[in-house]
Coordinates of C-alpha atoms and ligand atoms in Angstrom, one line a residue:
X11 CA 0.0 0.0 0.0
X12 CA 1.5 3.5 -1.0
X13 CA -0.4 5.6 0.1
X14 CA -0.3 7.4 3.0
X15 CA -2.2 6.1 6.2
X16 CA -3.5 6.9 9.4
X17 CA -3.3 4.1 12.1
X18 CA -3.9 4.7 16.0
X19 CA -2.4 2.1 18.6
X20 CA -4.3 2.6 22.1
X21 CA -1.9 1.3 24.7
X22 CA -4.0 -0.4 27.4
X23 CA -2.1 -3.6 28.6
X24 CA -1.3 -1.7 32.2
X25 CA -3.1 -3.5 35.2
X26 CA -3.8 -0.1 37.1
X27 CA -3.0 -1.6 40.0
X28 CA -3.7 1.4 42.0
X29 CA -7.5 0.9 41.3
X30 CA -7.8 -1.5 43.5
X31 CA -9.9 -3.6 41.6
X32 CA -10.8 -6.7 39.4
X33 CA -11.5 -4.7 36.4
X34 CA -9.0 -3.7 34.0
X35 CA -8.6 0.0 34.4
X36 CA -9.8 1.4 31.2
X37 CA -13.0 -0.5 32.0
X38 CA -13.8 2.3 34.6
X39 CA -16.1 4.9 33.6
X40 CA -16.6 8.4 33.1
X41 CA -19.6 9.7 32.3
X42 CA -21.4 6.3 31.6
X43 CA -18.1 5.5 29.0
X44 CA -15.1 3.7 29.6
X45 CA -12.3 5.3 29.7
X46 CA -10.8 3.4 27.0
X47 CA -14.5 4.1 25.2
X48 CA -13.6 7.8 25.2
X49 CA -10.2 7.3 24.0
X50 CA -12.0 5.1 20.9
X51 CA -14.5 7.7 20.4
X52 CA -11.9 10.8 19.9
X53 CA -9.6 8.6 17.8
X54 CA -12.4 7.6 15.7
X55 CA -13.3 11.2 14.8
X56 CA -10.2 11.3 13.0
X57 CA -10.9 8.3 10.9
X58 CA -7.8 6.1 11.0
X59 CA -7.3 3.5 8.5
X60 CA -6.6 1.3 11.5
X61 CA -7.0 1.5 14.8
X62 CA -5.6 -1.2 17.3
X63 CA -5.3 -1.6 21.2
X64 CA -2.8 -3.2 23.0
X65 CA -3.9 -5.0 25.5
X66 CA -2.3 -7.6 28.4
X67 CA -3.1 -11.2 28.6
X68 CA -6.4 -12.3 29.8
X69 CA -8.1 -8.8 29.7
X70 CA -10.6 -10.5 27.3
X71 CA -13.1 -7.7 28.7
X72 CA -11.1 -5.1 27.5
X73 CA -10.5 -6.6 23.8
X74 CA -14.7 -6.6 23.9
X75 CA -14.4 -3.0 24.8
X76 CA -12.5 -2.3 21.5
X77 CA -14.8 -4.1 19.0
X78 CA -14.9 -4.1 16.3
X79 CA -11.0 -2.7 16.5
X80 CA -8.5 -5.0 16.9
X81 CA -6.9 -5.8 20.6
X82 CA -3.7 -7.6 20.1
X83 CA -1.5 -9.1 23.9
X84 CA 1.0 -7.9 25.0
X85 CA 2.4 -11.2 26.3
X86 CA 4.7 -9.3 29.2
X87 CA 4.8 -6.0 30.3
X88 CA 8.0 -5.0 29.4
X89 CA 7.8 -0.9 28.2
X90 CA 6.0 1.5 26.6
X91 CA 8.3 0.8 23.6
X92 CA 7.7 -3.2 24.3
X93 CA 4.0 -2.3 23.8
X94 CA 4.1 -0.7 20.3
X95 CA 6.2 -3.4 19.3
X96 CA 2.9 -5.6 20.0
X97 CA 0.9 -4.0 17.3
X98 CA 3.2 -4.7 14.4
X99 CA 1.5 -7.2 12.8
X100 CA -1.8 -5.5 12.7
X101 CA 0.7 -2.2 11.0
X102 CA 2.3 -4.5 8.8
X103 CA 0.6 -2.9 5.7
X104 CA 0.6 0.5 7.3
X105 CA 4.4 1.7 5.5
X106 CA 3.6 5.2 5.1
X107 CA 1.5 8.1 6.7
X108 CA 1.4 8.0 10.7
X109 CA 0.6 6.5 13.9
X110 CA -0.3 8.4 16.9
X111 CA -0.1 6.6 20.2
X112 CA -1.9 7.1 22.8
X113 CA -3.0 6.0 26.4
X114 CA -5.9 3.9 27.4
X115 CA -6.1 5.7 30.5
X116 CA -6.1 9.3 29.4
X117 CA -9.9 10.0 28.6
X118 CA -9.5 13.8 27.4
X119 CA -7.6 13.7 24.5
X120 CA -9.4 15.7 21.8
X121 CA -9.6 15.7 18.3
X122 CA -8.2 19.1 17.5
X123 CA -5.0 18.4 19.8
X124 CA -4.7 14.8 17.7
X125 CA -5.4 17.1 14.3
X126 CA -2.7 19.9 15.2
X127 CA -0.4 16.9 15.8
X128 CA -0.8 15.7 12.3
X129 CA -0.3 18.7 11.4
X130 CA 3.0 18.9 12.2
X131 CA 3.8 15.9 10.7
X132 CA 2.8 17.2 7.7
X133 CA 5.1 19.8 8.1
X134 CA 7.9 17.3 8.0
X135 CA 8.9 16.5 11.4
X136 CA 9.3 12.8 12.1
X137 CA 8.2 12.2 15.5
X138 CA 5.8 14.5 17.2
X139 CA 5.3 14.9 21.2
X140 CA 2.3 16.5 22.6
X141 CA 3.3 18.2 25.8
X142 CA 2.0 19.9 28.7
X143 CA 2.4 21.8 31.7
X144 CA 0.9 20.5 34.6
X145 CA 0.5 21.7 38.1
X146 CA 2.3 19.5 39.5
X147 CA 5.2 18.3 37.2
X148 CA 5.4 14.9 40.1
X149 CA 7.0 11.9 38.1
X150 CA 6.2 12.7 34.5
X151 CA 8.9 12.1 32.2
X152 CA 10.1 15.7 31.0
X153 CA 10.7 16.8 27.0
X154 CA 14.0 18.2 26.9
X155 CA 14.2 21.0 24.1
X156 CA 17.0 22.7 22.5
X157 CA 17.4 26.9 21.7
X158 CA 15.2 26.5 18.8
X159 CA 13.0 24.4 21.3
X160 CA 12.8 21.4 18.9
X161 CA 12.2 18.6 20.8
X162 CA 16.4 16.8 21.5
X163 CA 15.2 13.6 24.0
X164 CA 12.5 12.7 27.0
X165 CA 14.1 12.0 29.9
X166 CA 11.9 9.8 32.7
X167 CA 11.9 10.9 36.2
X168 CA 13.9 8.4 37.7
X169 CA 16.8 9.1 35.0
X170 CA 16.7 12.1 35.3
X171 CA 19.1 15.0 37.0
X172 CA 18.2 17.6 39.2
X173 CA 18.6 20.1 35.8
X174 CA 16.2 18.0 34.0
X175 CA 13.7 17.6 37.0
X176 CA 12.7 21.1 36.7
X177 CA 11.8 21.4 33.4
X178 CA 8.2 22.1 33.5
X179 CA 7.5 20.9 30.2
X180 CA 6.3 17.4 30.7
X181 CA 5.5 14.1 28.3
X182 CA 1.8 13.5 27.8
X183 CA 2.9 10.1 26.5
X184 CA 0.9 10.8 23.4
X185 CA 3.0 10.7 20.1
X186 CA 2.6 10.8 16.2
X187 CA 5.3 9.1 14.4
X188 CA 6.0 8.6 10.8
X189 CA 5.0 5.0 10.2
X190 CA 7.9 4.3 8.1
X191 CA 10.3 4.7 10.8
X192 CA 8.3 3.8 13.8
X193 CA 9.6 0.2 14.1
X194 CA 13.2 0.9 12.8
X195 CA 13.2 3.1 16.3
X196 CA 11.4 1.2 18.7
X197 CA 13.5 -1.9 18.2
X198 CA 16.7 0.4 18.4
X199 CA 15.0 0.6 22.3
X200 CA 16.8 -0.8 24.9
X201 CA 15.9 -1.6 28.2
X202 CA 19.0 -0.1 30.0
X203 CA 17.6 1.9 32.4
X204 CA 16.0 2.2 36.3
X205 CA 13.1 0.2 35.5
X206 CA 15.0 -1.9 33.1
X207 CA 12.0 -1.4 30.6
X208 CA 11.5 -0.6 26.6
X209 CA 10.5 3.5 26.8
X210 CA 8.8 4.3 23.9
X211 CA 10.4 7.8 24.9
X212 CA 13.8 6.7 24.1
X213 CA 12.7 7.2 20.1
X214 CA 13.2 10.8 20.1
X215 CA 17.3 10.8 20.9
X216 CA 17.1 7.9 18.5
X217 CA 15.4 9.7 15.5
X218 CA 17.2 13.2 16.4
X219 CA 20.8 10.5 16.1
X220 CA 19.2 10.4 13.0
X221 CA 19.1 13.9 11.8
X222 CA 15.3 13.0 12.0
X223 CA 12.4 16.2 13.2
X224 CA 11.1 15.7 16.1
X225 CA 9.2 18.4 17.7
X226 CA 6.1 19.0 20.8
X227 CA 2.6 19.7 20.5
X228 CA 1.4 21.4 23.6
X229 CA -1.7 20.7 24.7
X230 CA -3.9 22.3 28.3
X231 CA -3.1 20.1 31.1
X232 CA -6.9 19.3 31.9
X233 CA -7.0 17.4 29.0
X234 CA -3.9 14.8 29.0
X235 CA -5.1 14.0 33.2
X236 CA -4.6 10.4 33.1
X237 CA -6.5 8.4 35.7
X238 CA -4.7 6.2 37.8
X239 CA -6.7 5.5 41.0
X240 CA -10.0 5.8 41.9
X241 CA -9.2 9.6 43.3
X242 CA -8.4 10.4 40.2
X243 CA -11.1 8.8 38.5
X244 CA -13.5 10.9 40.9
X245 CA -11.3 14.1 39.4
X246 CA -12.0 13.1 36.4
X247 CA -16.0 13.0 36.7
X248 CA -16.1 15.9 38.3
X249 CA -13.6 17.8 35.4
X250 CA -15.9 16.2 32.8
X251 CA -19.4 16.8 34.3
X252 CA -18.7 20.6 34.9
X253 CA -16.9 21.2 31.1
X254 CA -20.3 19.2 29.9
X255 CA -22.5 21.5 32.1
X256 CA -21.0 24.8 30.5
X257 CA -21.7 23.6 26.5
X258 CA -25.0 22.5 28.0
X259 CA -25.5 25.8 28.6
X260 CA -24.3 27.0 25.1
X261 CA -25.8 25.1 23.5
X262 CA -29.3 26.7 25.1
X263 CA -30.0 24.3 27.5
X264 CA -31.6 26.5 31.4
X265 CA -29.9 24.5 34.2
X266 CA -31.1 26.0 37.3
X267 CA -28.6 25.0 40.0
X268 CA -25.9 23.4 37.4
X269 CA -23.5 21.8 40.0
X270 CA -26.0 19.3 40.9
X271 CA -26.8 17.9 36.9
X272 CA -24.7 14.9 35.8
X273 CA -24.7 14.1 32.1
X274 CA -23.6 10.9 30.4
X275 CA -21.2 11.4 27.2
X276 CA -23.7 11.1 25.0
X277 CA -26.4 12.9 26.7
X278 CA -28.3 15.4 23.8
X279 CA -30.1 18.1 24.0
X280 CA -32.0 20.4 21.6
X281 CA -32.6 24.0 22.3
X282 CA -34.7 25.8 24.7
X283 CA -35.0 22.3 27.6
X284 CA -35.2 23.2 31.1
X285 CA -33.7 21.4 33.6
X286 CA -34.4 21.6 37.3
X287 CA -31.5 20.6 40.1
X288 CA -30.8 17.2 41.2
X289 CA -31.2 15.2 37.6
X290 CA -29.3 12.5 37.0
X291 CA -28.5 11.4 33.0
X292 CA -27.6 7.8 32.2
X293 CA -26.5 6.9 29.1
X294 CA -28.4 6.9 26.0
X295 CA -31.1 10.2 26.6
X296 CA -32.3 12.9 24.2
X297 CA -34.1 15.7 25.2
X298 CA -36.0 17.7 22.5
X299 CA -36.9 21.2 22.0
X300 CA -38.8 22.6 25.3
X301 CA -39.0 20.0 27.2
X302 CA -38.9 20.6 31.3
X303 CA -37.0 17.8 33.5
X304 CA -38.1 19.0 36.8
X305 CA -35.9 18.4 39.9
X306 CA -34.9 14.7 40.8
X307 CA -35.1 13.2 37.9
X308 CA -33.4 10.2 36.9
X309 CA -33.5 8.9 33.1
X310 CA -31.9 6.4 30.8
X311 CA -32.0 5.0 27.4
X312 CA -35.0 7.6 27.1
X313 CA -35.8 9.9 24.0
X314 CA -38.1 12.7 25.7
X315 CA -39.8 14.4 22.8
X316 CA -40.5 18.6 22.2
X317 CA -42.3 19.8 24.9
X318 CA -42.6 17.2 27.5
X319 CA -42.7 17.5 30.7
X320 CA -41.2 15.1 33.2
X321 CA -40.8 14.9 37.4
X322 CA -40.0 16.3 39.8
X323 CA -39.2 12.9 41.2
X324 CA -39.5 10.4 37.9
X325 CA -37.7 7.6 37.4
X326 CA -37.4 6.6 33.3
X327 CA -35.8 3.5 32.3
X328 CA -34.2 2.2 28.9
X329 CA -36.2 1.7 26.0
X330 CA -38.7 4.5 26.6
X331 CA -39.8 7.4 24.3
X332 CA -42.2 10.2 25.5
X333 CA -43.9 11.8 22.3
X334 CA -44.4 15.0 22.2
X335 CA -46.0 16.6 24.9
X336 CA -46.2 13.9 27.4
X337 CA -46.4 14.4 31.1
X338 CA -44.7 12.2 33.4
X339 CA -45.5 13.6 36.5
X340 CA -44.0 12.8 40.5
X341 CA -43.4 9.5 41.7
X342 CA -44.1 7.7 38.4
X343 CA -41.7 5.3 37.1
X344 CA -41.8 4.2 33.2
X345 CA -39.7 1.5 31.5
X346 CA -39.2 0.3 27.5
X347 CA -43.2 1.8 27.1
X348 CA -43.8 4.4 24.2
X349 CA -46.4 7.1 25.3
X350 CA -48.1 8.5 22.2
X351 CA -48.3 12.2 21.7
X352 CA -50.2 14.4 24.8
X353 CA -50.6 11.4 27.1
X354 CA -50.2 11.5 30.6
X355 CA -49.3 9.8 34.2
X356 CA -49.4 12.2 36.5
X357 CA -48.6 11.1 39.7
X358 CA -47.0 7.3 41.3
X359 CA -47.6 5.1 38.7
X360 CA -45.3 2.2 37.3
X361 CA -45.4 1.8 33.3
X362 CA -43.2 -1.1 31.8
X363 CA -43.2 -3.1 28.3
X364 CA -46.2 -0.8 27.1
X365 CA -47.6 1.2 24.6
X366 CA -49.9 4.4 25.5
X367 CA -52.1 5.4 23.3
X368 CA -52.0 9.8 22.2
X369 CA -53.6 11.6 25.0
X370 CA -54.0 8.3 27.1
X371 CA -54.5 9.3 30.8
X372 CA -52.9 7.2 33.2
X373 CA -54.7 7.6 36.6
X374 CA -52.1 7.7 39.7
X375 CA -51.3 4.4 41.5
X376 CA -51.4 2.8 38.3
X377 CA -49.4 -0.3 37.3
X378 CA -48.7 -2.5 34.7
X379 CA -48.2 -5.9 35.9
X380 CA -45.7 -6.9 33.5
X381 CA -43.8 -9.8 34.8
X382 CA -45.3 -12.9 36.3
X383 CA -42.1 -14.2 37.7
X384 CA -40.5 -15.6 34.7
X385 CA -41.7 -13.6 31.7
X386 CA -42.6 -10.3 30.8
X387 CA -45.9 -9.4 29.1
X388 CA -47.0 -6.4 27.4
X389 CA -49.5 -3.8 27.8
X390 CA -51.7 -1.6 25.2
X391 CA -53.8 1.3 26.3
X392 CA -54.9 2.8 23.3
X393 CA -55.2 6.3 22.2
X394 CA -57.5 8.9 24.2
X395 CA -58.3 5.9 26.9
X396 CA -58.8 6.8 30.7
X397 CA -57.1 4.8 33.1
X398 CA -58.8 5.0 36.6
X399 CA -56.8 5.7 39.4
X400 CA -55.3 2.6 41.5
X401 CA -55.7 0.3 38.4
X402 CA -53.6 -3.0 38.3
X403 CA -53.4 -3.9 34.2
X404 CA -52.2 -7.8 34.1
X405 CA -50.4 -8.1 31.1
X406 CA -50.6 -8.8 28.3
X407 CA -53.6 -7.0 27.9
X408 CA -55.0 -4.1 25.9
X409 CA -57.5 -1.7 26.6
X410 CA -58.8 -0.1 23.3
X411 CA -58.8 3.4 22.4
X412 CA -61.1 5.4 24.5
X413 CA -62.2 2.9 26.6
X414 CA -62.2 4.4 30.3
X415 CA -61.2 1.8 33.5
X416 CA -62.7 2.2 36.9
X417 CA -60.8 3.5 39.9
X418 CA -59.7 0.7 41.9
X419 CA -59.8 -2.1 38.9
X420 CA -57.9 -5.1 38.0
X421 CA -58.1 -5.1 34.5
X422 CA -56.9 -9.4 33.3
X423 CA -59.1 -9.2 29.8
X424 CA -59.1 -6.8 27.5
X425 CA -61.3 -3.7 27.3
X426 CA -63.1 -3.0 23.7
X427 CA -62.6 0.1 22.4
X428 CA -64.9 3.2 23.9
X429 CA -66.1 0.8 26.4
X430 CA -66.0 1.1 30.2
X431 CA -64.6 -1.9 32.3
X432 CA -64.8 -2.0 36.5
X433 CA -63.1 -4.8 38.1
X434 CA -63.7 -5.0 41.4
X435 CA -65.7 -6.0 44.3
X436 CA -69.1 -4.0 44.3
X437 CA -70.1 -1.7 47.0
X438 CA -72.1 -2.5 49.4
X439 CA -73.9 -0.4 51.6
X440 CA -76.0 -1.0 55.0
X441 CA -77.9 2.0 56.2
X442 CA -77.7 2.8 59.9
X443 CA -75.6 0.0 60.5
X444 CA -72.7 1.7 62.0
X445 CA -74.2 3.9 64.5
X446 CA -76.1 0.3 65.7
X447 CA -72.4 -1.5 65.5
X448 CA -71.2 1.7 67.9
X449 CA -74.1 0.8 70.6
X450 CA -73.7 -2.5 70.9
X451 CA -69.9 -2.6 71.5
X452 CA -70.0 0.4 74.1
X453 CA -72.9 -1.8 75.9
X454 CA -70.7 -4.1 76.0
X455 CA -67.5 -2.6 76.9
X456 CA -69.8 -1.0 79.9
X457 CA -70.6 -4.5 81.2
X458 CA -67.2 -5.4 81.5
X459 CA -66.1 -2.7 83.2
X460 CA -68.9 -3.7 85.4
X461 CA -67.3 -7.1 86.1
X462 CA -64.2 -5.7 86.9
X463 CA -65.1 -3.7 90.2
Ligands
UD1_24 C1 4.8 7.2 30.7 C2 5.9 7.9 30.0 C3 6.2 9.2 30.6 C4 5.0 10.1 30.6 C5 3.8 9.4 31.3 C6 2.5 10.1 31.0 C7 7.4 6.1 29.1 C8 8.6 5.3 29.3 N1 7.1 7.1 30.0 O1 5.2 6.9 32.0 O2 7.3 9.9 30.0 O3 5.2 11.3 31.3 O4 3.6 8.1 30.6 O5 1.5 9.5 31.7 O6 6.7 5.9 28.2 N2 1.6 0.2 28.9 C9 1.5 -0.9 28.2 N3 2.5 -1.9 28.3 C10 3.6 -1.7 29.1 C11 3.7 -0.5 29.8 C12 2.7 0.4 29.7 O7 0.5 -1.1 27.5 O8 4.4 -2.6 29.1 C13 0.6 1.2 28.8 C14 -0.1 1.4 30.1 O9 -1.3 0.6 30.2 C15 -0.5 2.9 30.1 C16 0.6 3.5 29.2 O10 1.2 2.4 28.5 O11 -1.7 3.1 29.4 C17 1.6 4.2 30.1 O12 2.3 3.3 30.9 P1 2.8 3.7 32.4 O13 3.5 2.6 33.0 O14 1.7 4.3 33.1 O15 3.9 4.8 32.0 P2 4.5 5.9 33.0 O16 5.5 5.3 33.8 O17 3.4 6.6 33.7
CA25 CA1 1.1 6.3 34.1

């Protein structure tokens, strides 16, 4: 292949032991996404021709994570060099163009920074280094420039002298490198050092040896934060939520007490929606034009058409969509149901595997009975019906359009269309029977007390 081509290798074999847990760190979220699901997501918007992740052995989760991309093992962990070396059978038709590497563990990187990158390859240089300043330079390996500040070596923390220590200007770990020289360097890598490991950093004093480019992207801090504990993955939420809150904003979006709305990455709005405090986005929500969420709200897998209205205190789970102008009102709980245009459930109802009807009204106290222990059955209420309040539907059923149900009914056939349906024990009523039920026990109660003395 001649032409020039884009590849990405995502290094992910690291076993973050610092999490604390079973899970392969890039498996951790933010926002709702993995962390190595972010990383896939920005590398994708710059469509590579390949795009592989090197992972370590048995981290089968993680190679599920990067479907449909390519996870190849890392068989030992032996470098950040050692770990580009893993991917060079999937590159083995990749001769020309470039291929950016970056970390499974370092959410933020966006598009632009990879573009401005590539950019600079363009311009000629052989190995590009995105840098960055941050707060606290700590252990990060530091990019050593010279007058012209091209980029001359990276020199790791431990190997480094008290000179080099306080250069500010630190390695992201992120790199584009010209994919016809990118294996020629890393297997010029050796592993004489502190950690006796393969640094992929090495490749810059190899490539400047040979009269080769190499120069430094620099890129805001915020966005190269790698997460490396559950501390930092908290950090992380809380940097992402509050950048997602602000283009919220922008984007026309009222939140009334912003600190206290969490979004999931994909979480979309259209213009002019409302949102009260305390509301909580899973994944997979859209919110159309003028639409309220009132305060504590908590909704997944939803599409909430225009100019619904939902909560406060509604719970809506995946595979539901709210036509336009639906009201969900308080205490009311819907899951994988479609509510036809104008219908409503006003107050503590629960509304699973259905289908509402337009302008349906579903009384309060309400519930489908959906599951009978091993399956799950579905309910229709058809369009313009009236659901009386307290009514228990066992599904499957359907009540037809327009039909109304009694208060208090438990509805197990189904109700033809326009007509009315009452299950439930009759009223019965015994005139004067109370105040003769009140004499007779006080009578009694008297004679005991009687006894007694
Ligand atoms: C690396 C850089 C350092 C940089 C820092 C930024 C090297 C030698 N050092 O250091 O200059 O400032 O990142 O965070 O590259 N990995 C593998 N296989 C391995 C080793 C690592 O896949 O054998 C992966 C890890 O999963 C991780 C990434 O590579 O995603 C970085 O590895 P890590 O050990 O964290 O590198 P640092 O020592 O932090
Ligand atoms: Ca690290």
């Amino acid at each position: 292949m001649s032409k020039d081509q884009l590849a990405v290798v995502v290094l992910a074999a690291g076993k973050g032991t610092r999490m604390k847990s079973a899970r392969s760190k890039v498996l951790h979220s933010v926002a709702g996404r993995s962390l190595l699901g972010h990383v896939l997501d920005t590398a994708a918007t710059i469509n590579p021709d390949r795009l592989v992740v090197v992972i370590g052995p048995d981290m089968e989760e993680v190679a599920a994570e990067a479907a449909p991309h390519e996870a190849v093992v890392q068989a030992e962990q032996r470098g950040t060099a050692d770990a580009v070396k893993a991917a060079r059978q999937p590159l083995a038709d990749v001769l020309s163009g470039t291929v950016f590497i970056v970390y499974g563990d370092t959410p933020f990187i966006e598009a632009e920074t990879l573009n401005a990158m590539a950019a600079q390859r363009a311009a000629g240089a052989g190995v590009v280094v995105l840098g960055f300043r941050p707060d606290d330079p700590a252990a990060y390996g530091r990019l050593i420039t010279d007058n012209s500040s091209r980029l001359e070596r990276i020199v790791e923390f431990r190997e480094a002298n008290e000179v080099e220590r306080a250069v500010t200007l630190c390695n992201s770990g992120v790199m584009a490198v010209d994919a016809s020289i990118l294996f020629r360097l890393v297997d010029a890598v050796d592993d004489d050092n502190a950690k006796n490991e393969f640094y992929l950093t090495d490749i810059v004093a190899l490539a400047r040896a040979d009269n080769i480019d190499c120069v430094v992207v620099e890129a805001e801090a915020d966005e190269l934060q790698g997460i490396n504990s559950r501390i930092d993955l908290a950090a992380a939420e809380a940097f992402w939520q509050q950048r997602r809150r602000l283009q919220v904003m922008e984007e026309g979006v009222t939140l009334s007490d912003p600190a206290t709305v969490y979004f999931s990455y994909d979480t979309k709005f259209a213009e002019d929606v409302l949102i009260g405090p305390n509301v909580v986005f899973g994944p997979g929500v859209s919110v159309g034009r003028d639409a309220e969420i009132r305060a504590f709200c908590h909704l997944e897998g939803v599409i909430v058409g225009d100019s619904v209205t939902v909560g406060p205190f509604a719970r809506l789970r995946p595979g539901v969509v709210l036509e336009r102008g639906v009201k969900i009102g308080n205490f009311v709980e819907v899951k994988n149901a479609v509510l036809g245009a104008g219908a409503k459930a006003s107050h503590l109802s629960y509304i699973g595997d259905a289908e509402v009807g337009a302008n349906a009204n579903i009384g309060a106290g309400t519930i489908t009975c959906n599951y009978d222990g091993y399956f799950k059955y579905k309910t229709t209420i058809g369009s313009g019906a009236f659901i009386g309040s307290n009514t228990a539907l066992v599904a499957p059923v359907v009540v037809g359009d327009g039909a109304i149900v009694g208060a208090g009914s438990v509805i197990t056939d189904d109700v033809k269309r326009d007509a009315l349906a009452v299950g439930r024990g009759r009223q019965d009523d015994r005139e004067g029977w109370a105040a003769e039920f009140r004499t007779t026990q006080q009578t009694k109660k008297d004679q005991v007390a009687k006894g007694d003395d």
